[in-house]
Amino acid sequence: MTGTDIEQVLPPAYELKEPEPEHCPGPESENAGKGNACTGCANQSVCESLPKGPDPDIPAIVENLSNIKHKILVLSGKGGVGKSTFTTLLSWALSTDEDLQVGAMDLDICGPSLPHMLGCSDETVHESSTGWTPVYVADNLATISIQFMLPEDDSAIIWRGSKKNSLIKKFLKDVDWDQLDYLIVDTPPGTSDEHISISKYMKESGIDGALVVTTPQEVALLDVRKEIDFCRKAGIRVLGLVENMSGFVCPNCKGESQIFKPTTGGGKALCEELGIRFLGSVPLDPRIGRSSDQGESFLDTHPDSPASTAVLEVVEALRDEVGDF
Amino acid sequence: MEEPMSASLEALSQIKHIFLILSGKGGVGKSSVTTQAALALCNLGYKVGVLDIDLTGPSLPRMFGLEGQSILQSQQGWIPVPIPVPDDIKGTLKVISLGFLLDDRGNSVVWRGPKKASMIKQFISSVAWGELDYLLIDTPPGTGDEHISIAEQLRWSNPDGAIIVTTPQSVATADVKKEINFCRKVELDILGIVENMSGFICPHCAECTDIFSSGGGSKLAETYSVPYLGAIPIDPRFVELIENQSTAGELLVRSYHESSIFSVFKEILNKLLEQQKPPRF
């Protein structure tokens, strides 16, 4: 029940009431619902009402994203492994280079964290004739998230998939990014609507690849395997895998312990098994969480932490992987 | 949806209590709390069922050491996968998860909303749970399709309410606030908030470090005036217990009972049971 190819999964979901009749023109065809064979078919109204041809918004998305050099997705099948933290760190790290323009897009619609971590949760998005203006955290770092559009800080977004898709489309089509060197896309956990939509809508404009984040324990790796499987099905290149929260150094006695035990070898073993580049592991530093809570750049406030060094190494490796040197 | 859904009412008719385990944030330990609650209730002699509606990232088969098992079909419906329980314990424990329906554990389930909704409907209406004291429903993070579907399915089934799991840092509580608002919107009672990963005790020097800060859960409970059930520290022994269960030579239910984690969780559970929710029938 899961061997479905992405081609089957990606077109808009529809359900036929009965098996297709002989000489069926096919639901995607121009003649769907109009051919001779369609007369009297129980599916006629379903087929007729389906949108025909390629999605008309895709050219607009390609146009809007045409000034962006590198597009990177940050993915993980598992929640709470540090996708948003890593997106934030990556954005801060890239934006220290003043020649680079960086954008961070938050696709997590039910639980947006980027604004909080970038320290801009009270901002709002402005709409102008050129589209939505993203929120600028620094001169060369812009971000967009649904959080900027909520009436209250804690409003719940209780949306089904189709509604999420139209917002994602709007993010891609109508946000005025201007020139960007990097667009980092933070995603929610799982392999569902948001992921299908982003890969489908961005396919034409080209995705450089995905950065997969995991934590060392097998329960997390299990879900991450699924995400990598999704990338393969969707034709997204996996740039590499980062192991987050690996090892903890006690601030009191400097003794190291494994909080999330890599009982099956952790991220590194998974990379070897699946033939993916291992970009590095970032140790667990309680100060990262504190910086995220306060919306500060951890790399600026604690440049001497081993975690900072590890993050910068991963960023270097990632830039190398997308051919940015 | 005005008509009560008779199939789901029928399937759940012999279940005394239904708890949902929710959190807006991922990776805070919903599945761990579900696992602990199930093991603890089973040890106390209850008949427990666990339903995993995290369709794209099911963790419960791994948690209970049931990977590779499959769901059998009978005339009454799908038969949940039982967990072996020592003879001297009266309780029983059964699990349903999409993980049991996958051919390979690495396979991804790439589904849009409508397909997820129909899967959940099937999980609610066609599982032959039989007689249960507690049904625990583990959910994915967020407030999306799965949540809307389960709320719709349980609308007429009078569930006891939701246990909200959070970690202490404000990035997590920000998302959990959204989940609380979701519960209020769909009129689901909140039984309480559990703060997970609250502090880590260094095995070398016994110094407690608040890796993800602390106190976020109780503050949240106060702000929204919902009961605070307690805090669970980060304990690598729990992960070890789960990961080593196949080699431990002892049943998980038993080894959990003997471990020190049980006593921490029992207090949380007692606070929950003290509320004495009337059984559904």
Coordinates of C-alpha atoms in Angstrom, one line a residue:
Chain A
M1 CA 0.0 0.0 0.0
T2 CA 3.0 2.3 0.0
G3 CA 4.8 1.4 -3.1
T4 CA 3.0 4.2 -4.9
D5 CA 5.2 6.1 -7.2
I6 CA 5.4 9.8 -6.8
E7 CA 3.7 10.3 -10.2
Q8 CA 0.7 8.7 -8.8
V9 CA 0.8 10.6 -5.7
L10 CA 1.5 14.1 -7.0
P11 CA -1.6 14.9 -9.2
P12 CA -4.5 16.4 -7.3
A13 CA -6.3 13.7 -5.4
Y14 CA -9.5 12.5 -7.0
E15 CA -11.5 9.4 -6.6
L16 CA -13.2 7.6 -9.4
K17 CA -16.5 6.1 -8.6
E18 CA -16.1 3.2 -10.9
P19 CA -13.4 1.6 -13.0
E20 CA -12.6 3.5 -16.2
P21 CA -14.6 2.4 -19.2
E22 CA -13.0 1.2 -22.4
H23 CA -11.7 4.0 -24.6
C24 CA -11.5 6.3 -21.6
P25 CA -9.6 9.4 -22.7
G26 CA -8.1 9.6 -19.2
P27 CA -8.9 12.1 -16.5
E28 CA -5.9 14.3 -17.4
S29 CA -6.8 14.6 -21.1
E30 CA -8.4 17.7 -22.7
N31 CA -11.3 15.5 -23.7
A32 CA -11.9 14.2 -20.2
G33 CA -15.7 14.0 -19.6
K34 CA -16.4 14.9 -23.3
G35 CA -15.5 11.8 -25.3
N36 CA -17.9 9.2 -26.6
A37 CA -16.9 6.7 -23.9
C38 CA -17.7 9.3 -21.3
T39 CA -21.4 9.4 -21.9
G40 CA -23.2 7.5 -19.2
C41 CA -20.0 6.9 -17.3
A42 CA -20.4 7.4 -13.5
N43 CA -17.2 9.3 -13.4
Q44 CA -18.1 11.9 -16.0
S45 CA -18.8 14.7 -13.6
V46 CA -15.6 14.0 -11.6
C47 CA -13.5 14.0 -14.8
E48 CA -15.1 17.1 -16.3
S49 CA -14.5 19.2 -13.2
L50 CA -10.9 18.3 -12.8
P51 CA -8.5 21.1 -13.8
K52 CA -6.8 20.3 -17.1
G53 CA -3.2 20.6 -18.2
P54 CA -0.4 21.7 -16.0
D55 CA -1.0 23.9 -13.0
P56 CA -1.4 27.5 -14.3
D57 CA 0.4 28.9 -11.2
I58 CA 3.7 27.0 -11.9
P59 CA 5.0 29.5 -14.5
A60 CA 4.3 32.3 -12.0
I61 CA 6.2 30.4 -9.3
V62 CA 9.1 29.8 -11.6
E63 CA 9.1 33.5 -12.5
N64 CA 9.1 34.6 -8.9
L65 CA 11.8 32.3 -7.8
S66 CA 14.0 32.9 -10.9
N67 CA 16.3 35.3 -9.0
I68 CA 17.2 32.8 -6.3
K69 CA 20.4 30.9 -6.9
H70 CA 20.2 28.1 -4.4
K71 CA 17.1 26.5 -2.9
I72 CA 17.6 24.1 0.0
L73 CA 14.9 22.2 1.9
V74 CA 15.4 21.3 5.5
L75 CA 13.6 18.0 6.1
S76 CA 13.2 15.3 8.7
G77 CA 10.5 12.7 9.1
K78 CA 10.7 13.2 12.9
G79 CA 9.5 16.2 14.9
G80 CA 11.6 18.2 17.4
V81 CA 15.0 17.1 16.0
G82 CA 16.0 20.6 15.3
K83 CA 14.8 21.4 11.7
S84 CA 13.9 25.0 12.6
T85 CA 16.9 25.4 14.9
F86 CA 19.1 24.3 12.1
T87 CA 17.4 26.5 9.5
T88 CA 17.9 29.4 11.8
L89 CA 21.6 28.6 12.4
L90 CA 22.1 28.0 8.7
S91 CA 20.5 31.4 7.9
W92 CA 22.5 33.2 10.5
A93 CA 25.7 31.6 9.4
L94 CA 25.2 32.4 5.7
S95 CA 24.2 35.9 6.5
T96 CA 27.4 36.7 8.3
D97 CA 28.8 36.9 4.7
E98 CA 27.6 40.4 3.7
D99 CA 27.7 39.5 0.0
L100 CA 25.1 36.9 0.4
Q101 CA 21.4 37.5 0.4
V102 CA 19.5 34.9 2.4
G103 CA 15.8 34.0 2.7
A104 CA 14.2 31.6 5.2
M105 CA 10.7 30.3 4.5
D106 CA 8.7 28.6 7.2
L107 CA 6.4 25.9 5.7
D108 CA 5.3 24.6 9.1
I109 CA 1.8 26.0 9.1
C110 CA 0.5 24.3 12.3
G111 CA 3.6 25.0 14.4
P112 CA 5.6 27.9 12.9
S113 CA 8.9 28.4 14.9
L114 CA 11.2 30.4 12.7
P115 CA 9.9 33.9 13.7
H116 CA 10.4 33.0 17.3
M117 CA 13.9 31.7 16.8
L118 CA 14.9 34.6 14.5
G119 CA 13.5 37.1 17.1
C120 CA 10.9 38.7 14.9
S121 CA 7.6 37.1 16.1
D122 CA 5.9 40.4 16.5
E123 CA 6.4 41.6 13.0
T124 CA 3.8 41.7 10.2
V125 CA 4.0 41.1 6.5
H126 CA 3.3 44.1 4.3
E127 CA 1.5 43.7 1.0
S128 CA 2.4 45.9 -1.9
S129 CA 2.0 45.9 -5.7
T130 CA 5.0 43.6 -6.0
G131 CA 3.6 41.1 -3.5
W132 CA 4.2 40.2 0.1
T133 CA 7.3 41.8 1.6
P134 CA 9.1 39.3 3.8
V135 CA 10.3 40.4 7.3
Y136 CA 13.9 41.5 7.3
V137 CA 15.8 40.3 10.4
A138 CA 19.1 41.7 9.1
D139 CA 20.0 43.6 6.0
N140 CA 20.6 40.5 4.1
L141 CA 18.3 38.0 5.9
A142 CA 14.6 37.9 5.1
T143 CA 12.0 35.5 6.4
I144 CA 8.3 34.6 5.8
S145 CA 6.0 32.6 8.0
I146 CA 2.3 32.2 8.7
Q147 CA 3.0 33.5 12.2
F148 CA 3.3 37.0 10.9
M149 CA -0.3 36.8 9.7
L150 CA -2.0 35.5 12.8
P151 CA -4.2 37.8 14.9
E152 CA -3.0 36.3 18.2
D153 CA 0.3 34.8 19.1
D154 CA -1.4 31.5 20.1
S155 CA -4.1 31.2 17.4
A156 CA -4.4 27.6 16.2
I157 CA -4.4 27.0 12.5
I158 CA -6.8 24.2 12.1
W159 CA -6.5 23.5 8.4
R160 CA -6.8 20.6 6.2
G161 CA -4.2 19.9 3.5
S162 CA -5.9 21.7 0.6
K163 CA -6.0 24.9 2.4
K164 CA -2.3 24.6 3.4
N165 CA -1.5 24.0 -0.3
S166 CA -2.9 27.3 -1.3
L167 CA -0.9 29.2 1.3
I168 CA 2.3 27.4 0.2
K169 CA 1.5 28.4 -3.3
K170 CA 1.1 32.0 -2.2
F171 CA 4.4 31.9 -0.3
L172 CA 6.1 30.7 -3.5
K173 CA 4.3 32.9 -6.0
D174 CA 3.7 36.2 -4.1
V175 CA 6.6 36.8 -1.8
D176 CA 8.8 39.5 -3.1
W177 CA 12.2 38.0 -2.3
D178 CA 14.1 40.2 -4.7
Q179 CA 17.6 38.7 -5.4
L180 CA 18.6 35.8 -3.2
D181 CA 21.7 33.7 -3.0
Y182 CA 20.0 31.2 -0.7
L183 CA 16.4 30.3 0.1
I184 CA 16.2 27.9 3.0
V185 CA 12.9 26.2 3.4
D186 CA 12.0 24.9 6.8
T187 CA 9.4 22.1 6.7
P188 CA 7.0 20.4 9.2
P189 CA 7.7 16.8 10.2
G190 CA 6.2 14.0 8.1
T191 CA 5.7 13.2 4.5
S192 CA 2.4 14.8 3.7
D193 CA 0.6 17.6 2.0
E194 CA 3.2 20.3 2.7
H195 CA 6.0 18.1 1.4
I196 CA 4.2 16.9 -1.7
S197 CA 3.2 20.5 -2.6
I198 CA 6.6 22.1 -2.1
S199 CA 8.3 19.4 -4.2
K200 CA 5.6 19.7 -6.9
Y201 CA 5.5 23.5 -7.0
M202 CA 9.2 24.0 -6.9
K203 CA 10.2 21.2 -9.2
E204 CA 10.2 23.4 -12.3
S205 CA 12.3 26.1 -10.8
G206 CA 14.8 23.6 -9.5
I207 CA 15.5 22.5 -5.9
D208 CA 19.2 22.2 -5.1
G209 CA 18.5 19.5 -2.7
A210 CA 17.5 18.6 0.8
L211 CA 19.3 18.8 4.1
V212 CA 18.1 16.0 6.3
V213 CA 18.2 16.5 10.1
T214 CA 18.1 13.7 12.6
T215 CA 18.8 12.9 16.2
P216 CA 20.9 9.8 17.1
Q217 CA 18.3 7.4 18.5
E218 CA 16.7 4.7 16.4
V219 CA 13.1 5.9 16.9
A220 CA 14.1 9.1 15.1
L221 CA 16.2 7.4 12.4
L222 CA 13.2 5.2 11.6
D223 CA 11.2 8.3 10.6
V224 CA 14.2 9.9 8.9
R225 CA 14.5 6.8 6.7
K226 CA 11.0 7.4 5.5
E227 CA 11.8 11.0 4.7
I228 CA 14.8 9.9 2.6
D229 CA 12.6 7.4 0.8
F230 CA 10.2 10.3 0.1
C231 CA 13.1 12.4 -1.4
R232 CA 14.0 9.5 -3.7
K233 CA 10.4 9.1 -4.8
A234 CA 10.0 12.9 -5.4
G235 CA 13.3 13.1 -7.2
I236 CA 14.9 15.5 -4.6
R237 CA 18.6 15.2 -4.2
V238 CA 19.7 14.6 -0.6
L239 CA 22.6 17.0 0.0
G240 CA 23.5 15.4 3.2
L241 CA 22.5 14.5 6.7
V242 CA 23.2 16.3 10.0
E243 CA 23.0 14.6 13.3
N244 CA 21.7 17.0 15.9
M245 CA 21.7 16.6 19.7
S246 CA 24.5 14.1 19.6
G247 CA 26.3 13.9 22.9
F248 CA 25.9 16.2 25.9
V249 CA 28.8 17.8 27.8
C250 CA 27.8 18.4 31.4
P251 CA 28.6 22.1 32.2
N252 CA 29.5 21.1 35.7
C253 CA 32.0 18.2 35.4
K254 CA 32.6 18.3 31.6
G255 CA 31.7 14.6 31.5
E256 CA 30.1 13.5 28.2
S257 CA 27.0 11.5 28.0
Q258 CA 24.7 10.3 25.2
I259 CA 21.2 11.5 26.0
F260 CA 19.7 10.1 22.8
K261 CA 21.7 6.9 22.5
P262 CA 22.7 5.9 19.0
T263 CA 21.9 2.3 19.7
T264 CA 22.0 1.5 16.0
G265 CA 25.0 3.6 15.1
G266 CA 23.3 6.9 14.8
G267 CA 23.2 9.2 11.7
K268 CA 26.6 8.1 10.4
A269 CA 25.6 4.4 10.1
L270 CA 22.4 5.4 8.4
C271 CA 24.4 7.5 5.8
E272 CA 26.6 4.6 5.1
E273 CA 23.7 2.3 4.7
L274 CA 21.8 4.6 2.3
G275 CA 24.8 6.1 0.5
I276 CA 24.3 9.7 1.7
R277 CA 26.9 12.3 2.6
F278 CA 27.2 12.7 6.4
L279 CA 27.7 16.4 7.0
G280 CA 28.6 16.2 10.7
S281 CA 27.1 16.0 14.1
V282 CA 26.2 18.9 16.4
P283 CA 26.5 18.3 20.1
L284 CA 23.6 19.2 22.4
D285 CA 24.3 22.6 24.0
P286 CA 21.6 24.0 26.3
R287 CA 22.6 27.5 25.3
I288 CA 21.3 26.8 21.8
G289 CA 17.8 26.3 23.1
R290 CA 18.2 29.5 25.2
S291 CA 19.3 31.5 22.3
S292 CA 16.5 30.2 20.2
D293 CA 14.0 31.1 22.9
Q294 CA 15.4 34.7 23.0
G295 CA 15.7 34.9 19.2
E296 CA 19.4 35.6 19.2
S297 CA 22.1 34.2 16.9
F298 CA 23.8 31.5 18.9
L299 CA 26.8 31.7 16.6
D300 CA 27.2 35.4 17.5
T301 CA 26.7 35.0 21.2
H302 CA 28.7 31.8 21.8
P303 CA 31.3 31.6 19.0
D304 CA 33.5 29.5 21.2
S305 CA 31.0 26.7 21.8
P306 CA 31.9 23.4 20.2
A307 CA 28.4 23.4 18.8
S308 CA 29.1 26.6 16.9
T309 CA 32.2 25.1 15.3
A310 CA 30.3 22.0 14.4
V311 CA 27.5 24.1 12.8
L312 CA 29.9 26.2 10.8
E313 CA 31.6 23.0 9.5
V314 CA 28.3 21.7 8.3
V315 CA 27.5 25.0 6.6
E316 CA 30.8 24.8 4.8
A317 CA 30.2 21.3 3.7
L318 CA 26.7 22.2 2.5
R319 CA 27.9 25.2 0.5
D320 CA 30.5 22.9 -1.1
E321 CA 27.7 20.4 -1.9
V322 CA 25.6 23.0 -3.8
G323 CA 28.7 24.2 -5.6
D324 CA 28.9 27.7 -4.1
F325 CA 32.7 28.1 -4.0
Chain B
M1 CA -21.8 15.7 9.7
E2 CA -25.0 15.7 11.8
E3 CA -25.6 12.0 12.0
P4 CA -23.8 10.2 14.7
M5 CA -21.4 7.7 13.1
S6 CA -22.8 4.4 14.1
A7 CA -19.9 2.3 13.0
S8 CA -17.4 4.2 15.2
L9 CA -19.9 4.2 18.1
E10 CA -20.2 0.4 17.7
A11 CA -16.5 -0.2 17.5
L12 CA -15.8 1.9 20.6
S13 CA -18.8 0.7 22.6
Q14 CA -16.9 -1.5 25.0
I15 CA -14.2 1.0 25.8
K16 CA -14.5 2.7 29.2
H17 CA -12.1 5.7 28.8
I18 CA -10.6 7.4 25.8
F19 CA -7.5 9.6 26.2
L20 CA -5.8 11.5 23.4
I21 CA -2.1 12.4 23.7
L22 CA -1.6 15.7 21.9
S23 CA 1.1 18.3 21.3
G24 CA 1.5 21.1 18.8
K25 CA 5.3 20.4 18.7
G26 CA 7.1 17.4 17.4
G27 CA 9.6 15.3 19.2
V28 CA 8.5 16.4 22.7
G29 CA 7.7 12.8 23.6
K30 CA 4.0 12.1 22.8
S31 CA 4.9 8.6 21.8
S32 CA 7.1 8.1 24.9
V33 CA 4.3 9.4 27.2
T34 CA 1.8 7.2 25.4
T35 CA 4.1 4.2 25.9
Q36 CA 4.7 4.9 29.5
A37 CA 1.1 5.5 30.2
A38 CA 0.2 2.2 28.5
L39 CA 2.8 0.2 30.3
A40 CA 1.9 1.8 33.6
L41 CA -1.8 1.2 33.2
C42 CA -1.2 -2.3 32.2
N43 CA 0.9 -2.9 35.2
L44 CA -1.9 -1.6 37.4
G45 CA -4.1 -4.3 35.9
Y46 CA -6.1 -2.5 33.3
K47 CA -7.0 -3.6 29.8
V48 CA -5.3 -1.0 27.6
G49 CA -5.5 -0.3 23.9
V50 CA -3.2 2.0 22.0
L51 CA -4.0 3.6 18.7
D52 CA -1.3 5.3 16.7
I53 CA -2.7 7.9 14.3
D54 CA 0.7 9.3 13.3
L55 CA 0.5 8.0 9.8
T56 CA 3.7 9.4 8.3
G57 CA 5.9 8.7 11.3
P58 CA 4.5 5.8 13.4
S59 CA 6.8 5.2 16.3
L60 CA 4.8 2.9 18.5
P61 CA 5.7 -0.4 16.9
R62 CA 9.3 0.3 17.7
M63 CA 8.5 1.5 21.2
F64 CA 6.7 -1.7 22.1
G65 CA 9.1 -3.9 20.3
L66 CA 6.5 -5.0 17.8
E67 CA 8.2 -4.2 14.5
G68 CA 7.5 -6.7 11.8
Q69 CA 4.2 -7.8 13.3
S70 CA 1.0 -7.4 11.3
I71 CA -2.6 -6.8 11.9
L72 CA -4.9 -9.7 11.3
Q73 CA -8.4 -9.4 10.0
S74 CA -11.4 -11.2 11.4
Q75 CA -15.1 -11.1 11.0
Q76 CA -15.4 -8.5 13.8
G77 CA -12.7 -6.3 12.1
W78 CA -9.0 -5.7 12.5
I79 CA -7.4 -7.5 15.4
P80 CA -4.9 -5.2 17.2
V81 CA -1.4 -6.6 17.9
P82 CA -1.1 -7.8 21.5
I83 CA 1.9 -7.3 23.6
P84 CA 3.1 -10.3 25.7
V85 CA 2.3 -9.6 29.4
P86 CA 3.7 -11.7 32.3
D87 CA 1.2 -14.2 33.7
D88 CA 0.8 -12.6 37.1
I89 CA -0.4 -9.2 35.7
K90 CA -4.1 -9.0 35.0
G91 CA -3.8 -6.2 32.5
T92 CA -3.6 -6.5 28.7
L93 CA -2.1 -4.3 26.1
K94 CA -2.9 -4.1 22.4
V95 CA -1.6 -1.8 19.7
I96 CA -2.9 -0.6 16.3
S97 CA -0.5 1.4 14.1
L98 CA 0.0 2.1 10.4
G99 CA 3.5 0.8 11.0
F100 CA 2.1 -2.7 11.0
L101 CA 0.7 -2.3 7.5
L102 CA 4.0 -1.4 5.9
D103 CA 6.0 -3.9 4.0
D104 CA 9.3 -2.4 4.9
R105 CA 10.1 -0.2 7.9
G106 CA 11.9 2.3 5.7
N107 CA 8.9 2.9 3.4
S108 CA 7.4 6.3 3.4
V109 CA 3.7 7.0 3.4
V110 CA 3.2 9.9 1.1
W111 CA -0.4 10.8 1.6
R112 CA -2.5 13.9 1.2
G113 CA -5.2 14.8 3.6
P114 CA -8.3 12.9 2.3
K115 CA -6.4 9.6 2.3
K116 CA -5.2 10.1 5.9
A117 CA -8.8 11.0 6.9
S118 CA -10.2 7.8 5.5
M119 CA -7.4 5.7 7.2
I120 CA -8.2 7.3 10.5
K121 CA -11.9 6.7 10.0
Q122 CA -11.1 3.0 9.4
F123 CA -8.9 2.8 12.5
I124 CA -11.8 4.2 14.5
S125 CA -14.6 2.2 13.0
S126 CA -13.2 -1.2 12.1
V127 CA -10.9 -2.3 14.9
A128 CA -12.1 -5.1 17.1
W129 CA -10.8 -3.7 20.4
G130 CA -13.2 -5.8 22.5
E131 CA -13.5 -4.8 26.1
L132 CA -11.0 -2.1 27.2
D133 CA -10.5 0.1 30.3
Y134 CA -8.4 2.6 28.5
L135 CA -7.8 3.5 24.8
L136 CA -4.8 5.8 24.4
I137 CA -4.6 7.7 21.0
D138 CA -1.2 8.9 20.0
T139 CA -1.2 11.7 17.5
P140 CA 1.2 13.4 15.1
P141 CA 2.3 17.0 15.9
G142 CA 0.3 19.9 14.7
T143 CA -3.4 20.8 14.2
G144 CA -3.9 19.4 10.7
D145 CA -5.8 16.7 8.9
E146 CA -5.2 13.9 11.4
H147 CA -6.5 16.1 14.2
I148 CA -9.5 17.4 12.5
S149 CA -10.4 13.8 11.4
I150 CA -10.0 12.3 14.9
A151 CA -12.0 15.1 16.5
E152 CA -14.7 14.5 13.9
Q153 CA -14.7 10.7 14.4
L154 CA -14.8 11.0 18.2
R155 CA -17.4 13.8 18.2
W156 CA -20.2 11.5 19.3
S157 CA -18.1 9.1 21.2
N158 CA -17.6 11.2 24.3
P159 CA -13.8 10.9 24.8
D160 CA -12.5 11.7 28.3
G161 CA -10.1 14.3 27.0
A162 CA -6.6 15.1 26.0
I163 CA -3.2 14.9 27.7
I164 CA -1.0 17.7 26.4
V165 CA 2.7 17.0 26.3
T166 CA 5.3 19.8 26.0
T167 CA 9.0 20.4 26.6
P168 CA 10.0 23.4 28.8
Q169 CA 11.4 25.8 26.2
S170 CA 9.3 28.6 24.9
V171 CA 9.7 27.6 21.3
A172 CA 7.8 24.4 22.2
T173 CA 5.2 26.0 24.5
A174 CA 4.4 28.5 21.7
D175 CA 3.2 25.6 19.5
V176 CA 1.5 23.8 22.4
K177 CA -0.6 26.9 23.1
K178 CA -2.0 26.5 19.6
E179 CA -2.9 22.9 20.4
I180 CA -4.7 24.0 23.6
N181 CA -6.7 26.5 21.5
F182 CA -7.4 23.6 19.1
C183 CA -8.9 21.6 22.0
R184 CA -11.0 24.5 23.1
K185 CA -12.3 24.9 19.5
V186 CA -13.3 21.3 19.1
E187 CA -14.6 21.1 22.7
L188 CA -12.1 18.5 23.8
D189 CA -11.5 18.5 27.6
I190 CA -7.9 19.0 28.6
L191 CA -7.0 16.5 31.3
G192 CA -3.6 18.1 32.0
I193 CA -0.2 19.1 30.8
V194 CA 2.9 16.9 31.2
E195 CA 6.3 18.5 31.0
N196 CA 8.7 16.1 29.3
M197 CA 12.5 16.4 29.1
S198 CA 12.6 18.6 32.1
G199 CA 16.2 18.5 33.2
F200 CA 18.9 16.0 32.7
I201 CA 20.8 14.4 35.5
C202 CA 24.4 13.9 34.6
P203 CA 25.4 10.3 35.2
H204 CA 28.9 11.4 36.1
C205 CA 28.3 14.0 38.7
A206 CA 24.6 13.9 39.4
E207 CA 24.3 17.6 38.5
C208 CA 20.9 18.4 37.0
T209 CA 21.1 20.6 33.8
D210 CA 18.0 22.1 32.3
I211 CA 18.8 21.4 28.7
F212 CA 15.6 22.7 27.4
S213 CA 15.2 25.2 30.2
S214 CA 12.5 24.4 32.8
G215 CA 9.1 25.3 34.2
G216 CA 7.5 25.9 30.8
G217 CA 4.8 23.3 31.4
S218 CA 3.6 24.6 34.8
K219 CA 3.6 28.1 33.5
L220 CA 1.5 27.1 30.6
A221 CA -0.9 25.2 32.8
E222 CA -1.3 28.3 34.9
T223 CA -1.9 30.7 32.0
Y224 CA -4.6 28.5 30.5
S225 CA -5.9 27.3 33.9
V226 CA -5.6 23.6 33.1
P227 CA -4.3 20.9 35.5
Y228 CA -0.5 20.4 35.6
L229 CA 0.2 16.7 35.9
G230 CA 4.0 16.9 36.5
A231 CA 7.4 16.7 34.9
I232 CA 9.4 13.9 33.5
P233 CA 13.2 14.3 33.5
I234 CA 15.3 13.2 30.5
D235 CA 16.3 9.7 31.4
P236 CA 18.5 7.8 28.9
R237 CA 17.4 4.6 30.8
F238 CA 14.0 4.8 29.1
V239 CA 15.6 4.8 25.6
E240 CA 17.8 1.9 26.8
L241 CA 14.8 0.0 28.1
I242 CA 13.0 0.4 24.7
E243 CA 16.1 -0.4 22.6
N244 CA 17.3 -3.3 24.6
Q245 CA 13.9 -5.0 25.1
S246 CA 14.6 -7.7 22.5
T247 CA 17.8 -8.7 24.2
A248 CA 16.8 -8.1 27.8
G249 CA 15.2 -11.5 28.1
E250 CA 12.4 -10.0 30.1
L251 CA 9.0 -8.7 28.9
L252 CA 8.8 -4.9 28.5
V253 CA 5.8 -4.7 30.8
R254 CA 7.9 -6.3 33.6
S255 CA 11.1 -4.5 33.1
Y256 CA 9.3 -1.2 33.0
H257 CA 7.7 -2.0 36.3
E258 CA 11.1 -2.7 37.8
S259 CA 12.7 0.5 36.5
S260 CA 12.8 3.7 38.4
I261 CA 11.1 5.6 35.6
F262 CA 7.9 3.9 36.6
S263 CA 7.7 5.6 40.0
V264 CA 8.1 9.0 38.4
F265 CA 5.4 8.3 35.9
K266 CA 3.1 6.7 38.4
E267 CA 2.7 10.1 40.2
I268 CA 1.6 11.7 36.9
L269 CA -0.8 8.9 36.2
N270 CA -2.3 9.1 39.7
K271 CA -3.0 12.8 39.2
L272 CA -4.8 11.8 36.1
L273 CA -6.8 9.0 37.6
E274 CA -7.7 11.1 40.6
Q275 CA -9.8 13.2 38.3
Q276 CA -12.1 10.1 38.3
K277 CA -13.7 10.7 34.9
P278 CA -16.9 8.7 34.8
P279 CA -16.6 5.8 32.4
R280 CA -18.2 6.3 29.0
F281 CA -21.0 3.8 29.7

